[in-house]
PDB file of C-alpha atoms in Angstrom:
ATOM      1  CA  UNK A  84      95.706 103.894 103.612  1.00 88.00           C
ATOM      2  CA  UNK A  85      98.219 101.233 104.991  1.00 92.00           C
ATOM      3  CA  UNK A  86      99.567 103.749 107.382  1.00 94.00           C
ATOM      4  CA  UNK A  87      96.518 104.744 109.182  1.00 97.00           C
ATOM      5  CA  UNK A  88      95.266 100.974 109.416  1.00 98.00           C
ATOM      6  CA  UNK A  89      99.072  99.680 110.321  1.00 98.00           C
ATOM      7  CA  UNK A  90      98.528 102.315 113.422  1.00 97.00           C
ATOM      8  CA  UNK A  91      94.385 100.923 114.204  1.00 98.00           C
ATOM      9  CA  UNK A  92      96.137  97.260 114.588  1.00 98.00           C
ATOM     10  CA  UNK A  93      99.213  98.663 116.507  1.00 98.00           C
ATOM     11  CA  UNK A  94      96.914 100.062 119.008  1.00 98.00           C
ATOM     12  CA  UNK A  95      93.605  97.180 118.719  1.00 98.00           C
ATOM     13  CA  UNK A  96      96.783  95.023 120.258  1.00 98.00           C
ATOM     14  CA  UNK A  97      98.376  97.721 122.689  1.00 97.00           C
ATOM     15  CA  UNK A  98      95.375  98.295 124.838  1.00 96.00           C
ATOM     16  CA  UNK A  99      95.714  94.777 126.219  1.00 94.00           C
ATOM     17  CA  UNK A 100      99.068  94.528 126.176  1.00 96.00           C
ATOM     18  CA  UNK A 101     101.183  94.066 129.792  1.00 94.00           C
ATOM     19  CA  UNK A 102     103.829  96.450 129.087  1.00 94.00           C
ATOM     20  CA  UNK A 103     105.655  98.293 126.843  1.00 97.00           C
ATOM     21  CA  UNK A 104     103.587  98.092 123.537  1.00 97.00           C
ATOM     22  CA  UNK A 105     106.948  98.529 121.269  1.00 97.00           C
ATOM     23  CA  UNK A 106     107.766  95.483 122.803  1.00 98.00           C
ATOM     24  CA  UNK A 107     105.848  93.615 120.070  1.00 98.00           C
ATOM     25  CA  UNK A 108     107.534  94.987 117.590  1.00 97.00           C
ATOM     26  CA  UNK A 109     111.189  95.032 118.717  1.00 97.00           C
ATOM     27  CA  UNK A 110     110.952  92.083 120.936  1.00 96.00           C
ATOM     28  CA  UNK A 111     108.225  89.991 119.368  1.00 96.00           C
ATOM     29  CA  UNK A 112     106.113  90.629 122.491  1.00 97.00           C
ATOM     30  CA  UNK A 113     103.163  87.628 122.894  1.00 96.00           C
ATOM     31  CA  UNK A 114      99.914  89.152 121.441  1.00 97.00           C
ATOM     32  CA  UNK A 115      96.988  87.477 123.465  1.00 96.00           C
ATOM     33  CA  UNK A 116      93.948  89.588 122.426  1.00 97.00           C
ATOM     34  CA  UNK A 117      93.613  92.913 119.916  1.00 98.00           C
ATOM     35  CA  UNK A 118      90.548  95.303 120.261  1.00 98.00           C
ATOM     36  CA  UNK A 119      87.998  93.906 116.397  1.00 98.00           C
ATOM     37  CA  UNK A 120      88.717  96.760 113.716  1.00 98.00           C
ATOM     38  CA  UNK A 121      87.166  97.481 110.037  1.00 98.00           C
ATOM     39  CA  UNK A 122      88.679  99.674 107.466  1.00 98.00           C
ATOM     40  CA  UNK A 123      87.677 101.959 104.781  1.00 97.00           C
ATOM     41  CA  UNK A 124      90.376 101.767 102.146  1.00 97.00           C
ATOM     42  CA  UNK A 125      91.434 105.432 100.381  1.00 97.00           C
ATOM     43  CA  UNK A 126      94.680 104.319  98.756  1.00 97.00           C
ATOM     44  CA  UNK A 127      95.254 100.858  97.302  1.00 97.00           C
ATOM     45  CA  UNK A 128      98.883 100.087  98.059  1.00 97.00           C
ATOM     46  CA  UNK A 129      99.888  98.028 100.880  1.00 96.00           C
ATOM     47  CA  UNK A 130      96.883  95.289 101.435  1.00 97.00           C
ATOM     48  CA  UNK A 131      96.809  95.609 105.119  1.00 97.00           C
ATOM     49  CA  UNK A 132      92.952  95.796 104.459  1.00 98.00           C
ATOM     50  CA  UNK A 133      92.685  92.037 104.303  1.00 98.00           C
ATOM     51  CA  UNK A 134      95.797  90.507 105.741  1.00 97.00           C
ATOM     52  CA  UNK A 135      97.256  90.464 109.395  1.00 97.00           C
ATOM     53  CA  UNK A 136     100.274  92.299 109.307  1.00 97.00           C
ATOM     54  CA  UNK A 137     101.073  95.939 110.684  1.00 98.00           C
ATOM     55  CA  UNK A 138     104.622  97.711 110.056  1.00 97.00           C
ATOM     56  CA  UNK A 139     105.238 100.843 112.074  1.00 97.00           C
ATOM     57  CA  UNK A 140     107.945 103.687 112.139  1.00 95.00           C
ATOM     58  CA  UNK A 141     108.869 105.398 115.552  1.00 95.00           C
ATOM     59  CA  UNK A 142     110.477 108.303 114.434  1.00 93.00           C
ATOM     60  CA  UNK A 143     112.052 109.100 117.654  1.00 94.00           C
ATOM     61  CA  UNK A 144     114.145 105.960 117.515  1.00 94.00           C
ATOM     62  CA  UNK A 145     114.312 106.163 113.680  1.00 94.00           C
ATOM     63  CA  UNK A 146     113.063 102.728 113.612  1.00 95.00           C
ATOM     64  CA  UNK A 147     110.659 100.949 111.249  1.00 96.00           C
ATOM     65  CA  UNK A 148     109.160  97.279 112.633  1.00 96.00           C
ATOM     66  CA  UNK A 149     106.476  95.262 111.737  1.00 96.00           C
ATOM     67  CA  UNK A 150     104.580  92.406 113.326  1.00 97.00           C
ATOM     68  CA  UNK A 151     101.732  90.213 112.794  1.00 97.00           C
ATOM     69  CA  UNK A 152      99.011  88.092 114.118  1.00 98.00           C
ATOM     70  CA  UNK A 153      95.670  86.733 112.951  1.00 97.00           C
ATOM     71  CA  UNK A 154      93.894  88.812 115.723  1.00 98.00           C
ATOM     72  CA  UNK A 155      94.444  91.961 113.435  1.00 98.00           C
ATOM     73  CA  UNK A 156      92.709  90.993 110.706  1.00 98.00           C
ATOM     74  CA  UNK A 157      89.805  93.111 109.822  1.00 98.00           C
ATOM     75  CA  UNK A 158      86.545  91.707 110.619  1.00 98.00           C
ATOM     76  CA  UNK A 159      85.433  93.988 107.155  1.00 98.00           C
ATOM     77  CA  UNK A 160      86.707  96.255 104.694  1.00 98.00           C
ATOM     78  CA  UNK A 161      85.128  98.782 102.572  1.00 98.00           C
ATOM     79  CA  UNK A 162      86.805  99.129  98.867  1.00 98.00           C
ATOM     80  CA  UNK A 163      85.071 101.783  96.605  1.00 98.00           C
ATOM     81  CA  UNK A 164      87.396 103.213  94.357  1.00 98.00           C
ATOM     82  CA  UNK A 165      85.869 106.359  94.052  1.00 98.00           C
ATOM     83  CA  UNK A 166      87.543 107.469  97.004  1.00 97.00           C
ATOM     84  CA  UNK A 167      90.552 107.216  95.178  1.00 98.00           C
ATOM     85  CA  UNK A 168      90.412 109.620  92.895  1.00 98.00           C
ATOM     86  CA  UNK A 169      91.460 112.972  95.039  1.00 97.00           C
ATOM     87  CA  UNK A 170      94.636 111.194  96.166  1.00 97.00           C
ATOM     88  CA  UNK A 171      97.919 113.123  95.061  1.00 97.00           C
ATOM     89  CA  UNK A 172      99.834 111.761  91.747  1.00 96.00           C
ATOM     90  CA  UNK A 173     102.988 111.165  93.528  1.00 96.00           C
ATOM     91  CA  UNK A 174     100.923 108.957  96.280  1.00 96.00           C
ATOM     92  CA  UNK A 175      98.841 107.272  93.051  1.00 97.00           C
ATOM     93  CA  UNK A 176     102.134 106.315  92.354  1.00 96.00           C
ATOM     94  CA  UNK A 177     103.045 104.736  95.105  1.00 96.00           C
ATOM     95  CA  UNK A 178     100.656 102.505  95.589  1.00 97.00           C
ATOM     96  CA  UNK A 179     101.059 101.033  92.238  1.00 97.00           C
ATOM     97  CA  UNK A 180     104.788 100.220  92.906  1.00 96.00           C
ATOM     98  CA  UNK A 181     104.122  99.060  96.703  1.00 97.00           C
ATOM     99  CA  UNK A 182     101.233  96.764  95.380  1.00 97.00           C
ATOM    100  CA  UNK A 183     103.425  95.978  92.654  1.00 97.00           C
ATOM    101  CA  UNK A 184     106.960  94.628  94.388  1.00 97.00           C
ATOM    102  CA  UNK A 185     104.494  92.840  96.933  1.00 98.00           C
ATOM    103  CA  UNK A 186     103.826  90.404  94.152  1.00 98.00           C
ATOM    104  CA  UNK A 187     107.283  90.625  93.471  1.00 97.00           C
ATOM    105  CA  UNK A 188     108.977  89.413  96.668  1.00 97.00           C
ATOM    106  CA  UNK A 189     106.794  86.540  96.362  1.00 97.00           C
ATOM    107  CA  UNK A 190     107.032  85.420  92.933  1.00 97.00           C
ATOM    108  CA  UNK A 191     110.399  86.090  92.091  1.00 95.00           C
ATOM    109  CA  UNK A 192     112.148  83.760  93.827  1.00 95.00           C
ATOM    110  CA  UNK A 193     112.911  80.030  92.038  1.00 94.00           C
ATOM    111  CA  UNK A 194     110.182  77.461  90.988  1.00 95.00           C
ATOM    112  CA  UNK A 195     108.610  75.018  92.802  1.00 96.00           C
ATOM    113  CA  UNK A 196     106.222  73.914  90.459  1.00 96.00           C
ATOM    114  CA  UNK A 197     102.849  76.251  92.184  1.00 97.00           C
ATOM    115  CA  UNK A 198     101.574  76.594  89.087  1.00 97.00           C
ATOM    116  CA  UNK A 199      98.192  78.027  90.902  1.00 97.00           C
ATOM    117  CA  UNK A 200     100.418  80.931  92.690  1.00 97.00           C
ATOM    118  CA  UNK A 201     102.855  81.611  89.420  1.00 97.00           C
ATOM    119  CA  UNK A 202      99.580  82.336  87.386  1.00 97.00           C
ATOM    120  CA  UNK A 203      97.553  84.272  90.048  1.00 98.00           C
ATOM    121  CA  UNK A 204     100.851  86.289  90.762  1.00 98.00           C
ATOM    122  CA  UNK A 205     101.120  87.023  87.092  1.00 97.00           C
ATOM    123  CA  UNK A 206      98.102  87.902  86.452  1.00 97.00           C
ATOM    124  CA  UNK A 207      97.560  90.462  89.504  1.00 98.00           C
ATOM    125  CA  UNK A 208     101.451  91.832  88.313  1.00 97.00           C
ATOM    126  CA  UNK A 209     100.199  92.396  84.474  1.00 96.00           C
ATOM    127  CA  UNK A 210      96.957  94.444  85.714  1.00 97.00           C
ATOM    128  CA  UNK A 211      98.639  96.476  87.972  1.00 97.00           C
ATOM    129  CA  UNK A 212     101.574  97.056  85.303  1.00 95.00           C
ATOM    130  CA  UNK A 213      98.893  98.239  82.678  1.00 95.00           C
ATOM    131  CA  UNK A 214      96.587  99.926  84.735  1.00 97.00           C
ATOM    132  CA  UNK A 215      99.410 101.489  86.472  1.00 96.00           C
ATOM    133  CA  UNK A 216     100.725 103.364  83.266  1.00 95.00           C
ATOM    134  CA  UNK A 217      96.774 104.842  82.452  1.00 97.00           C
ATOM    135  CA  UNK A 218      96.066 105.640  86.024  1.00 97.00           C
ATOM    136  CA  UNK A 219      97.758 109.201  86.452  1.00 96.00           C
ATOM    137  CA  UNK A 220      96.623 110.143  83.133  1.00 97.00           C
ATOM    138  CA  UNK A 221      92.617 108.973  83.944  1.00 98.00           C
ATOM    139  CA  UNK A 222      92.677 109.275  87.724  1.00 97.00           C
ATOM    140  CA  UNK A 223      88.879 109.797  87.586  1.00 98.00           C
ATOM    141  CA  UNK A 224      88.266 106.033  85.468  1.00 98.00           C
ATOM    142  CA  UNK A 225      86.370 103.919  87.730  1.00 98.00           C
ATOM    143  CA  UNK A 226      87.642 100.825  85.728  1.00 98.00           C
ATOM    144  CA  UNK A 227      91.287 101.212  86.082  1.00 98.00           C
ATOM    145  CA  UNK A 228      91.298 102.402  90.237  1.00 98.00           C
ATOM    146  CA  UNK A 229      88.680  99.620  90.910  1.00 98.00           C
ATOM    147  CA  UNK A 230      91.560  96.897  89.006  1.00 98.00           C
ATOM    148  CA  UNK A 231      94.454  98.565  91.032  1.00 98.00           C
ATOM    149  CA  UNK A 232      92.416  99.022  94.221  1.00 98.00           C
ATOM    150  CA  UNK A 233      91.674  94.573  94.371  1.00 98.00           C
ATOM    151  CA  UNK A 234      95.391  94.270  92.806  1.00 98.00           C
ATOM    152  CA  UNK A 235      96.492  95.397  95.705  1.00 98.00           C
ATOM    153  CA  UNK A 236      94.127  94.047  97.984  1.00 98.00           C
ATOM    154  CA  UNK A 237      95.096  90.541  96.233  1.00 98.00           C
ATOM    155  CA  UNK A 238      99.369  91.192  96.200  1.00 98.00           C
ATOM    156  CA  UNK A 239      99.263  91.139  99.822  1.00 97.00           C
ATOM    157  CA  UNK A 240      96.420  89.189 101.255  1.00 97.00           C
ATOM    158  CA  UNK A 241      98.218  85.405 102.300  1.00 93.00           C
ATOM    159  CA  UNK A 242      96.698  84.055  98.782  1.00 96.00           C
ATOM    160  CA  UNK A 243      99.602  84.018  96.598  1.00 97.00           C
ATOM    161  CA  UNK A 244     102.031  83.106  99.209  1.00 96.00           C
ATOM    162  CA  UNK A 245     101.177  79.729 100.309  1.00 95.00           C
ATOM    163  CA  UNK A 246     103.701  77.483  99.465  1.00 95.00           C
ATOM    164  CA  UNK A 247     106.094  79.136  98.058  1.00 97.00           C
ATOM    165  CA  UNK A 248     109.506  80.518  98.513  1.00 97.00           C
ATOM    166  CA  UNK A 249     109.431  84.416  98.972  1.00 97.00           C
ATOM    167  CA  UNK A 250     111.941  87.064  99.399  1.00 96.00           C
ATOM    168  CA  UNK A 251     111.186  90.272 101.021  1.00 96.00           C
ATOM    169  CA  UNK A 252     114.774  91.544 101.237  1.00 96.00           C
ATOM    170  CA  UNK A 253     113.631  94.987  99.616  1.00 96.00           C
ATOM    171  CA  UNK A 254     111.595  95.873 102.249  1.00 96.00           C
ATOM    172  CA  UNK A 255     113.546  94.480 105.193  1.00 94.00           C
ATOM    173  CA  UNK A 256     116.421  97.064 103.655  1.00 96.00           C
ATOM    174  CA  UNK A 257     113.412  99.526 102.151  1.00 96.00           C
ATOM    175  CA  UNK A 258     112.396 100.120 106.024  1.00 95.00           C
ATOM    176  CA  UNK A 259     116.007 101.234 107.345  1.00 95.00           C
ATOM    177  CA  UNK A 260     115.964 103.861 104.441  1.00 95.00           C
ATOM    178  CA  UNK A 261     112.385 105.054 105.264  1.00 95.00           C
ATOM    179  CA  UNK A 262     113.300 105.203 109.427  1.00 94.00           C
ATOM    180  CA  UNK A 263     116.910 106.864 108.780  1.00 94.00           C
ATOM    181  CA  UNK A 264     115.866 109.288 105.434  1.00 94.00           C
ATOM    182  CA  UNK A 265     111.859 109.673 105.250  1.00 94.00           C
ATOM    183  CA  UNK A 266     112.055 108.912 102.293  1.00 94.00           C
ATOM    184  CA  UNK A 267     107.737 107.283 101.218  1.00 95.00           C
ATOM    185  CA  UNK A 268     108.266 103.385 101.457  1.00 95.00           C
ATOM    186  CA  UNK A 269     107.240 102.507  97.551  1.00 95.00           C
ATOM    187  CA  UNK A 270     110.401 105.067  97.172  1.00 95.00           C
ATOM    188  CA  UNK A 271     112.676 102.997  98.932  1.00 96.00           C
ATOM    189  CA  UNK A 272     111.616  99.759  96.685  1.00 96.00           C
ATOM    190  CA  UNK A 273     112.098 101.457  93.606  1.00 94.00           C
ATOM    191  CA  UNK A 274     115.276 102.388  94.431  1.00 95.00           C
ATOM    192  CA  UNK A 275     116.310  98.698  95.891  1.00 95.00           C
ATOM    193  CA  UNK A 276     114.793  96.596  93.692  1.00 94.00           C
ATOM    194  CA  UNK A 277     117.198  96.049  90.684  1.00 92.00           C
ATOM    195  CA  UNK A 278     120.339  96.240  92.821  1.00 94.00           C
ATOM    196  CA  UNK A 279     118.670  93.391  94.481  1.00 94.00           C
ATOM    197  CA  UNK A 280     117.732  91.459  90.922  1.00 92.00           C
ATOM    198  CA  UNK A 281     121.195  92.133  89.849  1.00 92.00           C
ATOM    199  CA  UNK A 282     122.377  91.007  92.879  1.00 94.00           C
ATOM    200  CA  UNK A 283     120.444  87.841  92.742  1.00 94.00           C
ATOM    201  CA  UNK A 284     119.829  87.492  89.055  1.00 93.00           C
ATOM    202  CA  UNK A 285     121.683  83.781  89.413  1.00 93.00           C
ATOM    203  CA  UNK A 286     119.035  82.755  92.025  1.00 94.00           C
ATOM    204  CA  UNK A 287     116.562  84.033  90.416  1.00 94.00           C
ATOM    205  CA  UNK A 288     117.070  84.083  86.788  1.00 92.00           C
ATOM    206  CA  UNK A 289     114.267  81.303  85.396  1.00 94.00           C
ATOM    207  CA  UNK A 290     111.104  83.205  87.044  1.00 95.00           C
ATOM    208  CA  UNK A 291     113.032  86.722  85.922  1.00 93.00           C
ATOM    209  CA  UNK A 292     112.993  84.948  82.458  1.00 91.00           C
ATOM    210  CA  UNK A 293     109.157  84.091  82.920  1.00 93.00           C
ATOM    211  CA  UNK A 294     108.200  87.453  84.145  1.00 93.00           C
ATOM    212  CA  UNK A 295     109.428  88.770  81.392  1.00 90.00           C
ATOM    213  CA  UNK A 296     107.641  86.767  79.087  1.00 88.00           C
ATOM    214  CA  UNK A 297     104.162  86.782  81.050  1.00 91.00           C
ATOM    215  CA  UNK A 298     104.387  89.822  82.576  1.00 91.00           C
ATOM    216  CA  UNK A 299     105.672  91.959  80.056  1.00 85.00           C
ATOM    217  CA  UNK A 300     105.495  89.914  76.537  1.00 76.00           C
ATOM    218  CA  UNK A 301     109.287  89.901  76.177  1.00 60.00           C
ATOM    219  CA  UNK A 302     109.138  86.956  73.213  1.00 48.00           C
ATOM    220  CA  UNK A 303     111.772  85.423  71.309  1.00 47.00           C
ATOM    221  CA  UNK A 304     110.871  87.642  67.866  1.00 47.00           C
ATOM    222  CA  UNK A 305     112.610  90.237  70.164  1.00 45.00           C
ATOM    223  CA  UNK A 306     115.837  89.199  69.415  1.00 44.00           C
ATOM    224  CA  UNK A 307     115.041  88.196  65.748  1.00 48.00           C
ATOM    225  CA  UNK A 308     114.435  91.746  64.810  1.00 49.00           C
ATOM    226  CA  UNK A 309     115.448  94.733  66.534  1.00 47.00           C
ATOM    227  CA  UNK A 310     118.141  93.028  68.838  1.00 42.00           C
ATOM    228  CA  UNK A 311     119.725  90.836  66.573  1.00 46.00           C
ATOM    229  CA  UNK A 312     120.064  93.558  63.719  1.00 49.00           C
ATOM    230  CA  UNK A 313     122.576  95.603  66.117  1.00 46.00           C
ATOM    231  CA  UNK A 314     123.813  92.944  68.357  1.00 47.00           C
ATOM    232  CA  UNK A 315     123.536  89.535  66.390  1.00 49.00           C
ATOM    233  CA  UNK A 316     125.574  87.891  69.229  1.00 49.00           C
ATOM    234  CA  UNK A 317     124.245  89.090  72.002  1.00 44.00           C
ATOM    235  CA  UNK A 318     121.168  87.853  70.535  1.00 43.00           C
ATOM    236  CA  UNK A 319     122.482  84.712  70.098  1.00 50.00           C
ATOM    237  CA  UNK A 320     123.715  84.474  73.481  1.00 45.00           C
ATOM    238  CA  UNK A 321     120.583  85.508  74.853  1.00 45.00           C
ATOM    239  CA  UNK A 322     118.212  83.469  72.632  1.00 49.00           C
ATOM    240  CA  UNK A 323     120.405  80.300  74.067  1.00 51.00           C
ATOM    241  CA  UNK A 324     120.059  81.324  77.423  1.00 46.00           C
ATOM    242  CA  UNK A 325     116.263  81.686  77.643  1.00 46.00           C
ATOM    243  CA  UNK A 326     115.635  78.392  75.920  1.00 51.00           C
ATOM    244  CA  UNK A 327     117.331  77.068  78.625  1.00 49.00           C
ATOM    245  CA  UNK A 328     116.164  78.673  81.377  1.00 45.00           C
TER     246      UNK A 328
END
């Protein structure tokens, strides 16, 4: 998983290193060389499998830093999702919300018109959402781990980033949580998440609009029916404000 190949990279680039190795992380310490590593993936979460970032906790300091450089990335990685299917429920779970809000921090943002990224990102956020609510119930279904397992791989590997604004404020806060409480780092973005879309919601309202219609077929008939037969303002209002966005 992401934590035992965050550590490989941590220590590919320590053994080189003149000085205290925490010093890359804390003081963005100049990485010159980093020891080749491979993985073999057994929990499709974080996509440090096939991208060159590393975030690590030091639990003595309660700290949680991350760094990156291209001399981390793998030289190969293994998927077979077959290796998935022993993992725990609760750490099933978190993958499919880490993998999840990874696609998240860089698509909901504003628009600048990358219609490439906007449709990749959707696509990779509808699999995981669907495949993500039959997983626990099939954990053994080849089909729906091997969808979540290059989800993942795909919500974090530099593809669906280039170009385009992204956030990442959930995790920056999601790792104080994890360092100060333990508390598992998909945890920490579930709970952050829709304070931080509330927060935001002006800034980010027309892709939180298209999500919704993309992602999770939110359509106008919505508030034709069921909404506007309780709430025939609101559903007004809300019709209005989607045309317009």
């Amino acid at each position: 998983g992401g934590s035992v190949i965050d550590a490989t990279k941590f220590i590919a680039v320590s053994v080189g290193f003149e000085g205290d190795p925490w010093d890359i992380l804390s003081k963005g310490g100049e990485i010159k060389n980093a020891l080749p590593l491979g993985t073999v993936l057994t929990l499709a979460a974080t996509g440090s499998e096939m991208n060159e970032r590393s975030v690590i906790s030091r639990v003595s300091t309660c700290e949680k830093l991350n760094f990156a450089s291209p001399l981390v990335f793998p030289k190969f990685s293994v998927l077979d999702p077959e290796v998935t299917y022993s993992l725990p429920a609760r750490q099933v779970a978190n993958g499919v919300v880490d993998s999840f809000i990874h696609v998240v921090e860089q698509y909901l943002t504003y628009p600048v018109n990358a219609k490439v990224q906007d449709a990749f990102s959707e696509g990779l956020m509808r699999v995981i959402h669907e495949e993500g609510l039959k997983v626990l119930d099939n954990p053994n279904d080849y089909d729906i781990r091997a969808n979540l397992m290059w989800a993942a791989t795909n919500a974090l590997n530099v593809w669906i980033g280039q170009g385009v604004p992204q956030d990442w404020s959930s995790h920056r806060m999601g790792y104080a949580l994890t360092a100060q409480f333990g508390l598992d780092h998909a945890q920490t973005l579930a709970i952050l998440l829709p304070g931080v879309m509330t927060y935001m919601f002006k800034e980010k309202q027309v892709k939180l609009a298209r999500m919704g219609e993309v992602v999770f077929v939110f359509y106008f008939y919505f508030f034709e029916t069921e909404f506007h037969s309780c709430c025939p303002g609101w559903s007004a209002m809300a019709r209005s404000w989607l045309t317009a966005t």
